[in-house]
Amino acid sequence: MFDTEFLDIPALAAASGTVRLPGSKSISNRVLLLAALCQGTTVVHDLLDSDDTRVMLQALRQLGCGVALEGTRAVIDGIGGQLPQRQAKLFLGNAGTAMRPLTAALAVLGGDYELSGIARMHERPIGDLVDALRALGCHIDYTGQPGFPPLHIGEPTLKLDAPVPVRGDVSSQFLTALLLALPLAAGRTGASDIVIEVVGELISRPYVEITLKLMARFGIEVKRQDWQRFVIPAGSRYQSPGEIHVEADASSASYFIALGAIASDTSGGQTGVRIEGVGQESIQGDIRFVEAAALMGAQAKSGPNWLEVSRGSWPLKAIDLDCNHIPDAAMTLAVMALYADGPSILRNIASWRVKETDRIAAMAKELRKLGAEVQEGPDFIRITPPLAWRAASLHTYDDHRMAMCGSLAAFNPAGLPVRIEDPKCVAKTFPEYFETLFGVTRVAASVPVICIDGPTASGKGTLAGELAKRLGYHYLDSGALYRLTAFAARQQNFELDAAHEALIADMARKLPVRFESGNIWLAGQDVTEAIRTEAAGMDASRVSALPGVRQALLDLQRSFARLPGLVADGRDMGTVIFPQAPLKVYLTADAAQRAERRHKQLISKGIEVKISTLRADLEARDEQDKSRSAAPLKPAQDALLLDNSSLTIEASVNQVFDWWQARQPFAT
């Protein structure tokens, strides 16, 4: 997951391949709560690992449920309708799929509970649900602004002899919360049928249908009458299905359905974008996004658990569509509308206003940044494609869907990059979204590369690593490749000389190297410390002087240039490996300063050495590197010089970061 201030996505040109989606958020949190309310143990397979599910799991633990988690498999020991913990303070972040149903379930069961979240959660209305629960005799107090969390829940005096009214035109989660909670009351001795009546039109019906189908899996058959009246039979009790699988998230599938429609590459026998984990048998209403994409021109095929989507009409066809049946996935249509042949209108989307942010207002503002003309109303949005695209830094409002939708703007015909602010917000439902996207897309021009060159002990490795972390880019320590090659050659008992050049070069071409979390791995072995010795450094200089080895490592180094970008550290990065890199930095620092830095490093490791000796070695190596026949050490002609003799690492990183920012097209 990209835990950075922003993520710059270069212009993308095409997409093809297969993606496997994570589990559905809506299904995951419903299943977790249902499993908790049962008597017995439920094994949940393919559970989504996200912020929202972590919030729910933590809440269930606090309430006394047994929770065992291993990867995407969870084992939940249910409470059988009797909470072991009658008092708790639950922090629920911005997870509406946890706040609403837990409010209802705890209010019906009773106890002493405080429910709160982040600031945005305290702006999301919950008054209609609280009103319905109070009418039942539940004890709920607002501890902040009336109508909004945070809440305090006490002991109820349930009154179930009259229908329970609940508004349906703000959020379907209110109805879902009541449906999930009221079987806890219907199962009590002497209880009669419990009736819920929807006041006004019920929006987001597909999400209520998910709730009903999952309740049926747990033994509760709700009688539905035209989406206005729901009857929970007397004597209803939750029963564990033993095991249950969470299907992939159909809302998350919408981004890759759109990807296929916008940018699929069908050359070379590819069939566009294949999506696995969700298909025509899905219980999620958002699977009907496929129909909406087809209206815009996408070509789609599907099976029980898969979809294949490719480009059909181009440009896409403008649409005027009632989106009540796909409320979350409809956001993706707003970005697809940028690629249409005229204005598109998405209607009946009032629920966007009360989601993680006011999504109608947010979408309108961000699409305008890209050059689109946008009109918004209480429950609609009208989008006219840009006459002239603009590079934009898109604010995401701590809203996962704003971030994922925004990424699709990188396929713009103007070949402009797009910046996604706070990319980690996708962790709410799809932590690996950007990695998945980059795995099936092709860059329009070239992957952005920043080269950091300089002499030994100039600090280029530390600077490059920190810069890569800050930008969310891949990192290449080219010096480590030479050290690794020399290390591997020594393991094979090869002398580091011209006589063994061909053997070493052949080995270098297939070097199984991996840079991860600051460590360096060779064929599954952590060799970080082993290749950082002074002897290993001298060996690296020897093999780097062998032309055959340098050529063998050339392609290996260039293969590190992968989306979203690369920071490449080492000699010759800007002159030989990536001569077209848009930013090249050559670090300089006097030998005395470099010797002092190296001395501190070695002393910290318990290695005693004289500074004078280190300085002499560095000066000798500088002279050797400058005079070698193969690619002598020198700055690229267009490199920016940075003397970091008196700079901290942070100051050096900030300087290079600022140089990079100045080269980007995003308005500040």
mmCIF file of N, CA and C in Angstrom, residues 30 33-34 37-38 79-83 98-110 129 132-133 136 138 140 153 156 158 160 164 173-188 194 196 211-212 215 220 222 232-233 236-238:
data_model
loop_
_atom_site.group_PDB
_atom_site.id
_atom_site.type_symbol
_atom_site.label_atom_id
_atom_site.label_comp_id
_atom_site.label_asym_id
_atom_site.label_seq_id
_atom_site.Cartn_x
_atom_site.Cartn_y
_atom_site.Cartn_z
ATOM 1 N N ARG A 30 -20.966 -7.517 7.075
ATOM 2 C CA ARG A 30 -22.248 -8.145 7.415
ATOM 3 C C ARG A 30 -22.020 -9.562 7.940
ATOM 4 N N LEU A 33 -20.583 -9.635 11.529
ATOM 5 C CA LEU A 33 -21.576 -9.361 12.567
ATOM 6 C C LEU A 33 -22.546 -10.531 12.715
ATOM 7 N N LEU A 34 -22.997 -11.084 11.597
ATOM 8 C CA LEU A 34 -23.913 -12.226 11.668
ATOM 9 C C LEU A 34 -23.261 -13.405 12.379
ATOM 10 N N LEU A 37 -23.269 -12.867 16.073
ATOM 11 C CA LEU A 37 -24.575 -12.954 16.729
ATOM 12 C C LEU A 37 -25.093 -14.380 16.833
ATOM 13 N N CYS A 38 -24.433 -15.319 16.159
ATOM 14 C CA CYS A 38 -24.855 -16.721 16.177
ATOM 15 C C CYS A 38 -24.413 -17.440 17.440
ATOM 16 N N ILE A 79 -21.832 -15.236 20.008
ATOM 17 C CA ILE A 79 -22.284 -14.952 21.375
ATOM 18 C C ILE A 79 -23.684 -15.490 21.644
ATOM 19 N N GLY A 80 -24.344 -15.968 20.581
ATOM 20 C CA GLY A 80 -25.679 -16.522 20.782
ATOM 21 C C GLY A 80 -26.680 -15.521 21.310
ATOM 22 N N GLY A 81 -26.505 -14.252 20.947
ATOM 23 C CA GLY A 81 -27.444 -13.222 21.369
ATOM 24 C C GLY A 81 -27.224 -12.705 22.777
ATOM 25 N N GLN A 82 -26.165 -13.158 23.458
ATOM 26 C CA GLN A 82 -25.882 -12.703 24.823
ATOM 27 C C GLN A 82 -24.460 -12.142 24.860
ATOM 28 N N LEU A 83 -24.331 -10.829 25.004
ATOM 29 C CA LEU A 83 -23.018 -10.198 24.971
ATOM 30 C C LEU A 83 -22.230 -10.476 26.249
ATOM 31 N N ALA A 98 -19.891 -0.591 9.911
ATOM 32 C CA ALA A 98 -19.759 -1.037 11.300
ATOM 33 C C ALA A 98 -20.625 -0.194 12.228
ATOM 34 N N MET A 99 -20.607 1.133 12.053
ATOM 35 C CA MET A 99 -21.338 2.037 12.951
ATOM 36 C C MET A 99 -22.833 1.753 12.943
ATOM 37 N N ARG A 100 -23.446 1.691 11.776
ATOM 38 C CA ARG A 100 -24.908 1.574 11.714
ATOM 39 C C ARG A 100 -25.405 0.235 12.281
ATOM 40 N N PRO A 101 -24.905 -0.926 11.800
ATOM 41 C CA PRO A 101 -25.438 -2.186 12.332
ATOM 42 C C PRO A 101 -25.066 -2.451 13.786
ATOM 43 N N LEU A 102 -23.875 -2.022 14.215
ATOM 44 C CA LEU A 102 -23.527 -2.205 15.628
ATOM 45 C C LEU A 102 -24.402 -1.349 16.533
ATOM 46 N N THR A 103 -24.723 -0.141 16.086
ATOM 47 C CA THR A 103 -25.642 0.710 16.850
ATOM 48 C C THR A 103 -26.958 -0.016 17.091
ATOM 49 N N ALA A 104 -27.514 -0.599 16.030
ATOM 50 C CA ALA A 104 -28.805 -1.274 16.155
ATOM 51 C C ALA A 104 -28.699 -2.529 17.014
ATOM 52 N N ALA A 105 -27.682 -3.347 16.769
ATOM 53 C CA ALA A 105 -27.557 -4.604 17.510
ATOM 54 C C ALA A 105 -27.339 -4.342 18.999
ATOM 55 N N LEU A 106 -26.457 -3.406 19.338
ATOM 56 C CA LEU A 106 -26.187 -3.123 20.743
ATOM 57 C C LEU A 106 -27.380 -2.461 21.425
ATOM 58 N N ALA A 107 -28.113 -1.636 20.681
ATOM 59 C CA ALA A 107 -29.290 -0.983 21.261
ATOM 60 C C ALA A 107 -30.371 -2.001 21.601
ATOM 61 N N VAL A 108 -30.525 -3.026 20.765
ATOM 62 C CA VAL A 108 -31.519 -4.071 21.031
ATOM 63 C C VAL A 108 -31.067 -4.970 22.177
ATOM 64 N N LEU A 109 -29.770 -5.314 22.205
ATOM 65 C CA LEU A 109 -29.262 -6.189 23.264
ATOM 66 C C LEU A 109 -29.130 -5.464 24.594
ATOM 67 N N GLY A 110 -28.745 -4.181 24.540
ATOM 68 C CA GLY A 110 -28.630 -3.375 25.753
ATOM 69 C C GLY A 110 -27.304 -3.544 26.466
ATOM 70 N N LEU A 129 -32.020 6.283 11.907
ATOM 71 C CA LEU A 129 -31.874 4.981 12.548
ATOM 72 C C LEU A 129 -32.136 5.099 14.053
ATOM 73 N N ALA A 132 -35.819 5.340 14.766
ATOM 74 C CA ALA A 132 -36.498 4.047 14.644
ATOM 75 C C ALA A 132 -36.226 3.181 15.872
ATOM 76 N N LEU A 133 -34.992 3.191 16.353
ATOM 77 C CA LEU A 133 -34.639 2.377 17.519
ATOM 78 C C LEU A 133 -35.289 2.911 18.792
ATOM 79 N N LEU A 136 -38.673 1.756 19.209
ATOM 80 C CA LEU A 136 -38.732 0.375 19.686
ATOM 81 C C LEU A 136 -38.547 0.277 21.205
ATOM 82 N N CYS A 138 -35.535 1.479 22.576
ATOM 83 C CA CYS A 138 -34.094 1.460 22.824
ATOM 84 C C CYS A 138 -33.657 2.781 23.453
ATOM 85 N N ILE A 140 -30.888 5.437 23.517
ATOM 86 C CA ILE A 140 -29.732 5.966 22.793
ATOM 87 C C ILE A 140 -29.682 7.472 23.008
ATOM 88 N N ILE A 153 -25.262 4.205 24.322
ATOM 89 C CA ILE A 153 -26.353 3.225 24.292
ATOM 90 C C ILE A 153 -26.520 2.625 25.684
ATOM 91 N N PRO A 156 -32.504 -1.213 26.948
ATOM 92 C CA PRO A 156 -33.782 -0.931 26.288
ATOM 93 C C PRO A 156 -34.982 -1.446 27.077
ATOM 94 N N LEU A 158 -38.021 -2.861 25.271
ATOM 95 C CA LEU A 158 -38.478 -3.076 23.905
ATOM 96 C C LEU A 158 -39.999 -3.109 23.802
ATOM 97 N N LEU A 160 -42.500 -4.050 20.721
ATOM 98 C CA LEU A 160 -42.470 -4.621 19.375
ATOM 99 C C LEU A 160 -43.867 -4.923 18.831
ATOM 100 N N VAL A 164 -42.316 -0.947 12.857
ATOM 101 C CA VAL A 164 -41.194 -0.044 13.099
ATOM 102 C C VAL A 164 -40.963 0.785 11.836
ATOM 103 N N GLN A 173 -28.370 1.716 4.692
ATOM 104 C CA GLN A 173 -27.731 1.098 5.857
ATOM 105 C C GLN A 173 -28.611 1.170 7.102
ATOM 106 N N PHE A 174 -29.542 2.143 7.165
ATOM 107 C CA PHE A 174 -30.443 2.212 8.321
ATOM 108 C C PHE A 174 -31.359 0.986 8.339
ATOM 109 N N LEU A 175 -31.924 0.667 7.178
ATOM 110 C CA LEU A 175 -32.788 -0.509 7.090
ATOM 111 C C LEU A 175 -31.983 -1.782 7.324
ATOM 112 N N THR A 176 -30.801 -1.851 6.723
ATOM 113 C CA THR A 176 -29.942 -3.021 6.921
ATOM 114 C C THR A 176 -29.646 -3.221 8.397
ATOM 115 N N ALA A 177 -29.342 -2.138 9.104
ATOM 116 C CA ALA A 177 -29.027 -2.239 10.531
ATOM 117 C C ALA A 177 -30.201 -2.826 11.315
ATOM 118 N N LEU A 178 -31.416 -2.360 11.025
ATOM 119 C CA LEU A 178 -32.598 -2.891 11.714
ATOM 120 C C LEU A 178 -32.825 -4.362 11.369
ATOM 121 N N LEU A 179 -32.684 -4.695 10.099
ATOM 122 C CA LEU A 179 -32.882 -6.082 9.684
ATOM 123 C C LEU A 179 -31.911 -7.017 10.402
ATOM 124 N N LEU A 180 -30.660 -6.611 10.537
ATOM 125 C CA LEU A 180 -29.663 -7.454 11.185
ATOM 126 C C LEU A 180 -29.904 -7.571 12.687
ATOM 127 N N ALA A 181 -30.424 -6.499 13.297
ATOM 128 C CA ALA A 181 -30.552 -6.473 14.756
ATOM 129 C C ALA A 181 -31.840 -7.108 15.268
ATOM 130 N N LEU A 182 -32.945 -6.956 14.563
ATOM 131 C CA LEU A 182 -34.243 -7.318 15.141
ATOM 132 C C LEU A 182 -34.481 -8.818 15.328
ATOM 133 N N PRO A 183 -33.819 -9.714 14.586
ATOM 134 C CA PRO A 183 -33.964 -11.135 14.949
ATOM 135 C C PRO A 183 -33.528 -11.437 16.378
ATOM 136 N N LEU A 184 -32.683 -10.584 16.962
ATOM 137 C CA LEU A 184 -32.281 -10.768 18.354
ATOM 138 C C LEU A 184 -33.467 -10.591 19.294
ATOM 139 N N ALA A 185 -34.432 -9.764 18.858
ATOM 140 C CA ALA A 185 -35.656 -9.576 19.650
ATOM 141 C C ALA A 185 -36.730 -10.584 19.266
ATOM 142 N N ALA A 186 -36.793 -10.956 17.996
ATOM 143 C CA ALA A 186 -37.835 -11.885 17.533
ATOM 144 C C ALA A 186 -37.661 -13.273 18.132
ATOM 145 N N GLY A 187 -36.431 -13.599 18.541
ATOM 146 C CA GLY A 187 -36.185 -14.926 19.097
ATOM 147 C C GLY A 187 -36.519 -15.051 20.566
ATOM 148 N N ARG A 188 -36.935 -13.961 21.211
ATOM 149 C CA ARG A 188 -37.247 -14.017 22.639
ATOM 150 C C ARG A 188 -38.600 -14.698 22.889
ATOM 151 N N ILE A 194 -42.072 -9.298 13.833
ATOM 152 C CA ILE A 194 -41.636 -7.900 13.883
ATOM 153 C C ILE A 194 -41.706 -7.333 12.472
ATOM 154 N N ILE A 196 -41.086 -4.101 9.834
ATOM 155 C CA ILE A 196 -40.401 -2.843 9.525
ATOM 156 C C ILE A 196 -41.085 -2.232 8.317
ATOM 157 N N THR A 211 -28.133 -7.954 2.232
ATOM 158 C CA THR A 211 -28.444 -8.230 3.637
ATOM 159 C C THR A 211 -29.425 -9.392 3.759
ATOM 160 N N LEU A 212 -30.495 -9.353 2.977
ATOM 161 C CA LEU A 212 -31.519 -10.404 3.053
ATOM 162 C C LEU A 212 -30.948 -11.770 2.679
ATOM 163 N N MET A 215 -28.698 -12.973 5.520
ATOM 164 C CA MET A 215 -29.499 -13.398 6.672
ATOM 165 C C MET A 215 -30.086 -14.788 6.435
ATOM 166 N N ILE A 220 -32.294 -16.860 8.826
ATOM 167 C CA ILE A 220 -33.406 -15.917 8.995
ATOM 168 C C ILE A 220 -34.037 -15.634 7.629
ATOM 169 N N VAL A 222 -36.531 -13.448 5.917
ATOM 170 C CA VAL A 222 -37.341 -12.235 6.039
ATOM 171 C C VAL A 222 -38.341 -12.197 4.888
ATOM 172 N N ILE A 232 -40.028 -9.988 10.027
ATOM 173 C CA ILE A 232 -39.119 -10.962 10.633
ATOM 174 C C ILE A 232 -39.969 -11.893 11.485
ATOM 175 N N PRO A 233 -40.054 -13.180 11.131
ATOM 176 C CA PRO A 233 -40.971 -14.097 11.823
ATOM 177 C C PRO A 233 -40.616 -14.280 13.301
ATOM 178 N N SER A 236 -37.462 -16.327 15.277
ATOM 179 C CA SER A 236 -36.252 -16.342 14.442
ATOM 180 C C SER A 236 -35.003 -16.347 15.312
ATOM 181 N N ARG A 237 -34.054 -17.197 14.964
ATOM 182 C CA ARG A 237 -32.774 -17.243 15.663
ATOM 183 C C ARG A 237 -31.658 -17.454 14.638
ATOM 184 N N TYR A 238 -30.589 -16.735 14.829
ATOM 185 C CA TYR A 238 -29.450 -16.905 13.929
ATOM 186 C C TYR A 238 -28.809 -18.276 14.135
#
